């Protein structure tokens, strides 16, 4: 089933904090908070293409939705609520901070047809949260997640890699603790240094080194594998490209096809492990993959093929629709 979000970006307004990495204005690509009229127009525009889409959610992203001024929040929900249940609109999705959730807010969200709540957890290490001025603790992530699930909402959690003061092992630990909260979805964002942030100052002074792209790809490929192994859908890997992101991005592991790089890296790891365990160098090896996986299997600019060849394997990738997505079959010729 084709699914889409009608995304409305709520900027920094509701947030009383200033996280080290956040330049919300650039990331959302908008400075002005949407009005009820904007919500109605966006949904009506989306309705015209809904025959092809089949299922959609009205999504308020980008800020701390439940922390914006209460009257504004209700007016946005009132504009969106009448569309829920009609023309394929399954519900309303919001994103917010863990400390902006309580039972009263959850009851209110329920009343207006909100179906999914995403929490920006970012890390489950209190020291890392503190270093990055998040203004909440890991215990608050746990409490808010439990409340969201108890009210019957779909739970989404967002984490970041390469945060100031974090390590790859720390990010894996965050992933394990987030998985234990049984979210339905996860988003993973590698930390990018944006202009006019505290992280920019830390980077310029040499106190913070962003991850290299290769490093971030390798870590995020591992995280992707971990979450999928836990049956948790990773619905986003890497920040969306916007003109504002392009303009204000100073350093860090950003790539327009970041997820594709991670999936390709994961494919390579699996193939390499299989060859290392079962195949001697010198054989010509045929690797059958689903046609939809061929670019992942080969890697960007045939990187995977080149790496395997350099290791002494003579490899041919063959497309075979009988092979399940994400799987492969190896035969020595
Ligand atoms: S909580 Fe979200 S909106 Fe607020 S400063 Fe941090 S990242 Fe930005």
Short mmCIF file of C-alpha atoms and ligand atoms in Angstrom, two decimals:
data_model
loop_
_atom_site.label_atom_id
_atom_site.label_comp_id
_atom_site.label_asym_id
_atom_site.label_seq_id
_atom_site.Cartn_x
_atom_site.Cartn_y
_atom_site.Cartn_z
CA UNK A 1 0.00 0.00 0.00
CA UNK A 2 1.31 3.44 -0.98
CA UNK A 3 1.60 5.68 2.10
CA UNK A 4 2.30 9.41 2.34
CA UNK A 5 2.49 12.14 4.94
CA UNK A 6 1.00 15.59 4.38
CA UNK A 7 3.84 17.29 6.24
CA UNK A 8 3.42 20.64 7.97
CA UNK A 9 6.53 22.00 9.62
CA UNK A 10 6.12 23.60 13.02
CA UNK A 11 9.23 25.70 13.73
CA UNK A 12 11.09 26.41 16.93
CA UNK A 13 8.28 28.44 18.58
CA UNK A 14 7.26 25.85 21.14
CA UNK A 15 10.70 24.97 22.30
CA UNK A 16 12.15 26.52 25.44
CA UNK A 17 15.51 24.87 24.82
CA UNK A 18 18.43 25.32 22.50
CA UNK A 19 20.04 22.00 21.76
CA UNK A 20 23.70 22.18 20.76
CA UNK A 21 23.02 21.03 17.20
CA UNK A 22 19.68 22.69 16.50
CA UNK A 23 19.14 25.29 13.89
CA UNK A 24 15.46 24.45 13.57
CA UNK A 25 14.82 27.25 11.15
CA UNK A 26 17.19 25.70 8.62
CA UNK A 27 16.14 22.12 9.18
CA UNK A 28 12.45 22.74 8.73
CA UNK A 29 13.07 25.18 5.92
CA UNK A 30 10.41 27.48 7.35
CA UNK A 31 10.30 30.13 10.01
CA UNK A 32 6.62 30.88 10.13
CA UNK A 33 4.29 28.65 12.07
CA UNK A 34 1.51 27.17 9.89
CA UNK A 35 -2.02 28.41 10.49
CA UNK A 36 -5.28 26.45 10.46
CA UNK A 37 -5.81 27.76 6.90
CA UNK A 38 -2.40 26.34 5.84
CA UNK A 39 -3.39 22.95 7.25
CA UNK A 40 -6.68 22.88 5.34
CA UNK A 41 -5.04 23.96 2.08
CA UNK A 42 -2.23 21.39 2.39
CA UNK A 43 -4.67 18.57 3.07
CA UNK A 44 -6.99 19.61 0.23
CA UNK A 45 -4.04 19.74 -2.18
CA UNK A 46 -3.00 16.25 -1.08
CA UNK A 47 -6.55 14.95 -1.51
CA UNK A 48 -6.23 15.48 -5.27
CA UNK A 49 -3.50 12.82 -5.50
CA UNK A 50 -4.91 10.48 -2.90
CA UNK A 51 -6.29 7.94 -5.39
CA UNK A 52 -2.69 6.92 -6.05
CA UNK A 53 -1.63 7.14 -2.41
CA UNK A 54 -4.31 5.05 -0.64
CA UNK A 55 -3.16 5.87 2.89
CA UNK A 56 -1.91 9.13 4.38
CA UNK A 57 -1.32 10.88 7.68
CA UNK A 58 -1.39 14.58 8.41
CA UNK A 59 1.98 15.17 10.03
CA UNK A 60 3.12 18.09 12.19
CA UNK A 61 6.91 17.84 12.16
CA UNK A 62 9.93 19.93 12.89
CA UNK A 63 9.38 21.33 16.34
CA UNK A 64 7.91 20.39 19.69
CA UNK A 65 4.27 20.25 18.76
CA UNK A 66 2.87 19.75 22.26
CA UNK A 67 4.98 22.62 23.59
CA UNK A 68 3.64 25.32 21.27
CA UNK A 69 1.16 27.77 22.71
CA UNK A 70 -1.92 25.71 23.65
CA UNK A 71 -4.40 27.81 21.63
CA UNK A 72 -2.22 27.48 18.49
CA UNK A 73 -1.89 23.73 18.97
CA UNK A 74 -5.63 23.27 19.32
CA UNK A 75 -6.35 25.43 16.30
CA UNK A 76 -4.01 23.27 14.14
CA UNK A 77 -5.60 20.08 15.47
CA UNK A 78 -9.10 21.44 14.90
CA UNK A 79 -8.19 22.17 11.28
CA UNK A 80 -6.76 18.68 10.71
CA UNK A 81 -9.24 16.56 12.71
CA UNK A 82 -12.23 16.74 10.29
CA UNK A 83 -10.12 15.06 7.56
CA UNK A 84 -9.23 12.04 9.68
CA UNK A 85 -11.06 8.92 8.57
CA UNK A 86 -11.95 10.48 5.21
CA UNK A 87 -10.33 10.00 1.78
CA UNK A 88 -7.59 7.72 3.07
CA UNK A 89 -6.39 9.98 5.90
CA UNK A 90 -5.61 7.45 8.61
CA UNK A 91 -4.71 9.90 11.35
CA UNK A 92 -2.52 12.72 12.58
CA UNK A 93 1.18 12.29 13.36
CA UNK A 94 3.07 14.71 15.59
CA UNK A 95 6.64 14.97 16.85
CA UNK A 96 7.61 16.43 20.19
CA UNK A 97 9.98 16.36 23.17
CA UNK A 98 9.77 13.70 25.89
CA UNK A 99 9.23 16.33 28.59
CA UNK A 100 6.30 17.86 26.69
CA UNK A 101 4.10 14.80 27.22
CA UNK A 102 1.73 14.19 30.10
CA UNK A 103 -1.64 12.52 30.57
CA UNK A 104 -3.64 15.70 30.00
CA UNK A 105 -1.88 16.35 26.67
CA UNK A 106 -2.30 12.73 25.59
CA UNK A 107 -6.07 12.86 26.29
CA UNK A 108 -6.32 16.03 24.25
CA UNK A 109 -4.36 14.53 21.32
CA UNK A 110 -6.56 11.45 21.41
CA UNK A 111 -9.69 13.61 21.20
CA UNK A 112 -8.46 15.26 17.97
CA UNK A 113 -7.58 12.03 16.14
CA UNK A 114 -3.81 11.99 16.65
CA UNK A 115 -2.65 8.45 15.91
CA UNK A 116 1.15 8.57 16.07
CA UNK A 117 3.52 10.42 18.38
CA UNK A 118 7.24 10.66 17.70
CA UNK A 119 9.60 11.59 20.49
CA UNK A 120 12.99 13.15 19.92
CA UNK A 121 14.99 10.98 22.29
CA UNK A 122 18.36 11.51 20.52
CA UNK A 123 20.38 9.64 23.17
CA UNK A 124 19.69 7.46 26.21
CA UNK A 125 22.91 8.55 27.90
CA UNK A 126 22.14 11.35 30.37
CA UNK A 127 25.67 12.70 30.11
CA UNK A 128 25.34 13.02 26.31
CA UNK A 129 21.88 14.60 26.68
CA UNK A 130 23.37 17.09 29.10
CA UNK A 131 26.42 17.84 26.90
CA UNK A 132 24.04 18.67 24.06
CA UNK A 133 21.69 20.81 26.19
CA UNK A 134 18.69 18.63 25.51
CA UNK A 135 17.03 19.62 28.77
CA UNK A 136 15.50 16.19 29.43
CA UNK A 137 16.70 12.86 30.75
CA UNK A 138 16.56 9.29 29.49
CA UNK A 139 14.09 8.51 32.30
CA UNK A 140 11.72 11.08 30.75
CA UNK A 141 12.02 9.30 27.39
CA UNK A 142 11.09 6.03 29.10
CA UNK A 143 8.18 7.55 30.99
CA UNK A 144 6.72 9.40 27.98
CA UNK A 145 7.10 6.31 25.77
CA UNK A 146 5.22 4.15 28.28
CA UNK A 147 2.44 6.75 28.56
CA UNK A 148 2.12 7.05 24.77
CA UNK A 149 1.81 3.29 24.40
CA UNK A 150 -0.64 3.05 27.31
CA UNK A 151 -2.93 5.56 25.54
CA UNK A 152 -2.85 3.42 22.39
CA UNK A 153 -0.86 5.76 20.13
CA UNK A 154 1.69 4.45 17.68
CA UNK A 155 5.10 5.32 19.16
CA UNK A 156 7.99 6.65 17.08
CA UNK A 157 11.42 7.37 18.52
CA UNK A 158 14.19 9.47 17.01
CA UNK A 159 17.86 9.03 17.82
CA UNK A 160 21.04 10.76 16.69
CA UNK A 161 24.51 9.43 16.04
CA UNK A 162 27.78 11.32 16.41
CA UNK A 163 26.48 13.67 19.09
CA UNK A 164 28.99 15.75 21.04
CA UNK A 165 30.35 13.48 23.79
CA UNK A 166 28.90 10.27 22.27
CA UNK A 167 30.64 7.26 20.75
CA UNK A 168 29.53 4.51 18.33
CA UNK A 169 29.27 2.12 21.30
CA UNK A 170 27.15 4.73 23.10
CA UNK A 171 24.85 5.00 20.07
CA UNK A 172 24.44 1.20 20.01
CA UNK A 173 23.55 1.32 23.68
CA UNK A 174 20.97 4.04 22.97
CA UNK A 175 19.53 1.80 20.24
CA UNK A 176 19.20 -1.14 22.64
CA UNK A 177 17.44 1.01 25.25
CA UNK A 178 15.12 2.53 22.66
CA UNK A 179 14.25 -0.92 21.27
CA UNK A 180 13.33 -2.00 24.79
CA UNK A 181 10.61 0.70 24.75
CA UNK A 182 8.94 -1.19 21.87
CA UNK A 183 8.51 1.69 19.40
CA UNK A 184 6.68 1.06 16.14
CA UNK A 185 9.11 3.20 14.18
CA UNK A 186 12.58 4.72 14.50
CA UNK A 187 14.29 7.62 12.77
CA UNK A 188 18.07 7.91 12.85
CA UNK A 189 19.79 11.21 12.22
CA UNK A 190 23.58 11.56 12.03
CA UNK A 191 24.62 14.82 13.69
CA UNK A 192 25.38 17.61 11.23
CA UNK A 193 27.12 20.85 12.22
CA UNK A 194 24.82 23.71 11.29
CA UNK A 195 25.80 27.36 11.31
CA UNK A 196 24.74 29.49 14.27
CA UNK A 197 24.62 26.61 16.71
CA UNK A 198 26.62 25.79 19.82
CA UNK A 199 28.00 22.82 17.93
CA UNK A 200 29.45 25.18 15.36
CA UNK A 201 31.44 26.91 18.13
CA UNK A 202 32.59 23.54 19.50
CA UNK A 203 33.60 22.45 16.01
CA UNK A 204 35.42 25.69 15.24
CA UNK A 205 37.32 25.51 18.55
CA UNK A 206 38.39 21.90 17.84
CA UNK A 207 36.39 20.48 20.76
CA UNK A 208 34.01 18.57 18.49
CA UNK A 209 34.80 16.39 15.50
CA UNK A 210 31.84 15.29 13.40
CA UNK A 211 31.85 11.72 12.16
CA UNK A 212 33.27 11.07 8.71
CA UNK A 213 30.67 9.95 6.17
CA UNK A 214 32.12 6.41 5.98
CA UNK A 215 32.10 6.10 9.76
CA UNK A 216 28.49 7.28 10.04
CA UNK A 217 27.41 4.94 7.23
CA UNK A 218 29.05 1.98 8.94
CA UNK A 219 27.44 2.79 12.31
CA UNK A 220 24.00 3.50 10.84
CA UNK A 221 24.14 0.28 8.78
CA UNK A 222 24.71 -1.56 12.06
CA UNK A 223 21.82 0.31 13.70
CA UNK A 224 19.55 -0.47 10.75
CA UNK A 225 20.39 -4.14 11.03
CA UNK A 226 19.82 -4.08 14.77
CA UNK A 227 16.38 -2.40 14.64
CA UNK A 228 15.16 -4.55 11.76
CA UNK A 229 16.30 -7.60 13.72
CA UNK A 230 14.06 -6.33 16.53
CA UNK A 231 11.17 -6.02 14.02
CA UNK A 232 11.19 -2.20 14.36
CA UNK A 233 10.77 -0.22 11.14
CA UNK A 234 13.45 2.41 10.48
CA UNK A 235 11.41 4.99 8.59
CA UNK A 236 14.19 7.55 8.12
CA UNK A 237 17.98 7.51 7.98
CA UNK A 238 19.59 10.94 7.53
CA UNK A 239 18.18 14.44 7.19
CA UNK A 240 16.02 15.44 4.23
CA UNK A 241 17.66 17.74 1.75
CA UNK A 242 16.34 21.29 1.80
CA UNK A 243 17.86 24.47 0.30
CA UNK A 244 18.24 25.78 3.87
CA UNK A 245 20.11 22.67 4.99
CA UNK A 246 22.42 23.04 2.00
CA UNK A 247 22.99 26.67 2.90
CA UNK A 248 23.64 26.30 6.64
CA UNK A 249 25.38 22.93 6.75
CA UNK A 250 28.96 23.44 7.81
CA UNK A 251 30.30 19.92 8.37
CA UNK A 252 29.25 16.40 9.14
CA UNK A 253 28.20 13.20 7.42
CA UNK A 254 25.40 14.36 5.13
CA UNK A 255 24.62 12.67 1.81
CA UNK A 256 21.44 12.97 -0.30
CA UNK A 257 21.13 9.17 -0.48
CA UNK A 258 22.36 8.37 3.02
CA UNK A 259 20.02 5.44 3.55
CA UNK A 260 21.01 3.87 0.24
CA UNK A 261 24.67 4.10 1.34
CA UNK A 262 23.83 2.36 4.63
CA UNK A 263 21.81 -0.38 2.95
CA UNK A 264 24.56 -0.93 0.44
CA UNK A 265 27.18 -1.13 3.21
CA UNK A 266 25.00 -3.64 5.05
CA UNK A 267 24.69 -5.71 1.89
CA UNK A 268 28.45 -5.69 1.49
CA UNK A 269 28.99 -6.82 5.11
CA UNK A 270 26.63 -9.75 4.66
CA UNK A 271 28.13 -10.84 1.34
CA UNK A 272 31.66 -10.47 2.68
CA UNK A 273 30.86 -12.56 5.76
CA UNK A 274 29.30 -15.26 3.62
CA UNK A 275 32.26 -15.37 1.21
CA UNK A 276 34.80 -15.31 4.02
CA UNK A 277 33.10 -18.18 5.81
CA UNK A 278 32.28 -20.40 2.82
CA UNK A 279 34.21 -19.51 -0.32
CA UNK A 280 37.88 -19.70 -1.18
CA UNK A 281 39.52 -16.88 -3.05
CA UNK A 282 40.05 -17.85 -6.69
CA UNK A 283 36.56 -19.18 -7.45
CA UNK A 284 34.29 -17.23 -9.74
CA UNK A 285 31.22 -16.50 -7.63
CA UNK A 286 27.71 -15.75 -8.82
CA UNK A 287 25.59 -13.72 -6.38
CA UNK A 288 21.89 -13.69 -7.22
CA UNK A 289 19.89 -10.74 -5.89
CA UNK A 290 16.40 -9.37 -6.38
CA UNK A 291 16.41 -6.84 -9.28
CA UNK A 292 15.25 -4.14 -6.83
CA UNK A 293 18.40 -4.74 -4.77
CA UNK A 294 20.92 -4.62 -7.59
CA UNK A 295 22.13 -1.04 -7.03
CA UNK A 296 22.45 -1.69 -3.28
CA UNK A 297 24.33 -4.91 -3.98
CA UNK A 298 26.78 -3.28 -6.39
CA UNK A 299 27.20 -0.20 -4.19
CA UNK A 300 27.52 3.44 -5.27
CA UNK A 301 29.83 3.57 -8.28
CA UNK A 302 30.13 -0.26 -7.93
CA UNK A 303 31.99 0.22 -4.65
CA UNK A 304 31.00 -3.20 -3.26
CA UNK A 305 31.97 -5.02 -6.42
CA UNK A 306 35.32 -3.24 -6.51
CA UNK A 307 36.04 -4.03 -2.84
CA UNK A 308 35.23 -7.73 -3.28
CA UNK A 309 37.34 -7.88 -6.44
CA UNK A 310 40.26 -6.21 -4.66
CA UNK A 311 40.04 -8.89 -2.00
CA UNK A 312 40.63 -11.51 -4.67
CA UNK A 313 37.07 -12.67 -5.27
CA UNK A 314 35.84 -12.88 -8.84
CA UNK A 315 32.20 -11.88 -8.40
CA UNK A 316 29.24 -11.60 -10.76
CA UNK A 317 25.97 -10.11 -9.51
CA UNK A 318 22.92 -11.58 -11.26
CA UNK A 319 19.36 -10.25 -11.02
CA UNK A 320 16.77 -12.88 -10.08
CA UNK A 321 13.18 -11.96 -9.20
CA UNK A 322 12.84 -15.25 -7.28
CA UNK A 323 15.20 -13.96 -4.57
CA UNK A 324 13.49 -12.16 -1.69
CA UNK A 325 14.23 -8.48 -1.16
CA UNK A 326 17.31 -7.99 1.01
CA UNK A 327 18.43 -11.61 0.50
CA UNK A 328 21.02 -13.12 -1.84
CA UNK A 329 22.19 -16.53 -2.97
CA UNK A 330 25.83 -17.40 -3.62
CA UNK A 331 27.04 -20.10 -6.03
CA UNK A 332 30.59 -20.95 -7.01
CA UNK A 333 30.93 -21.41 -10.79
S1 LIG B 1 14.14 20.34 21.39
FE1 LIG B 1 13.99 20.19 19.18
S2 LIG B 1 13.30 22.22 18.50
FE2 LIG B 1 14.02 22.45 20.61
S3 LIG B 1 16.15 23.13 20.40
FE3 LIG B 1 16.15 20.90 20.62
S4 LIG B 1 16.12 20.05 18.55
FE4 LIG B 1 15.54 22.23 18.44
#
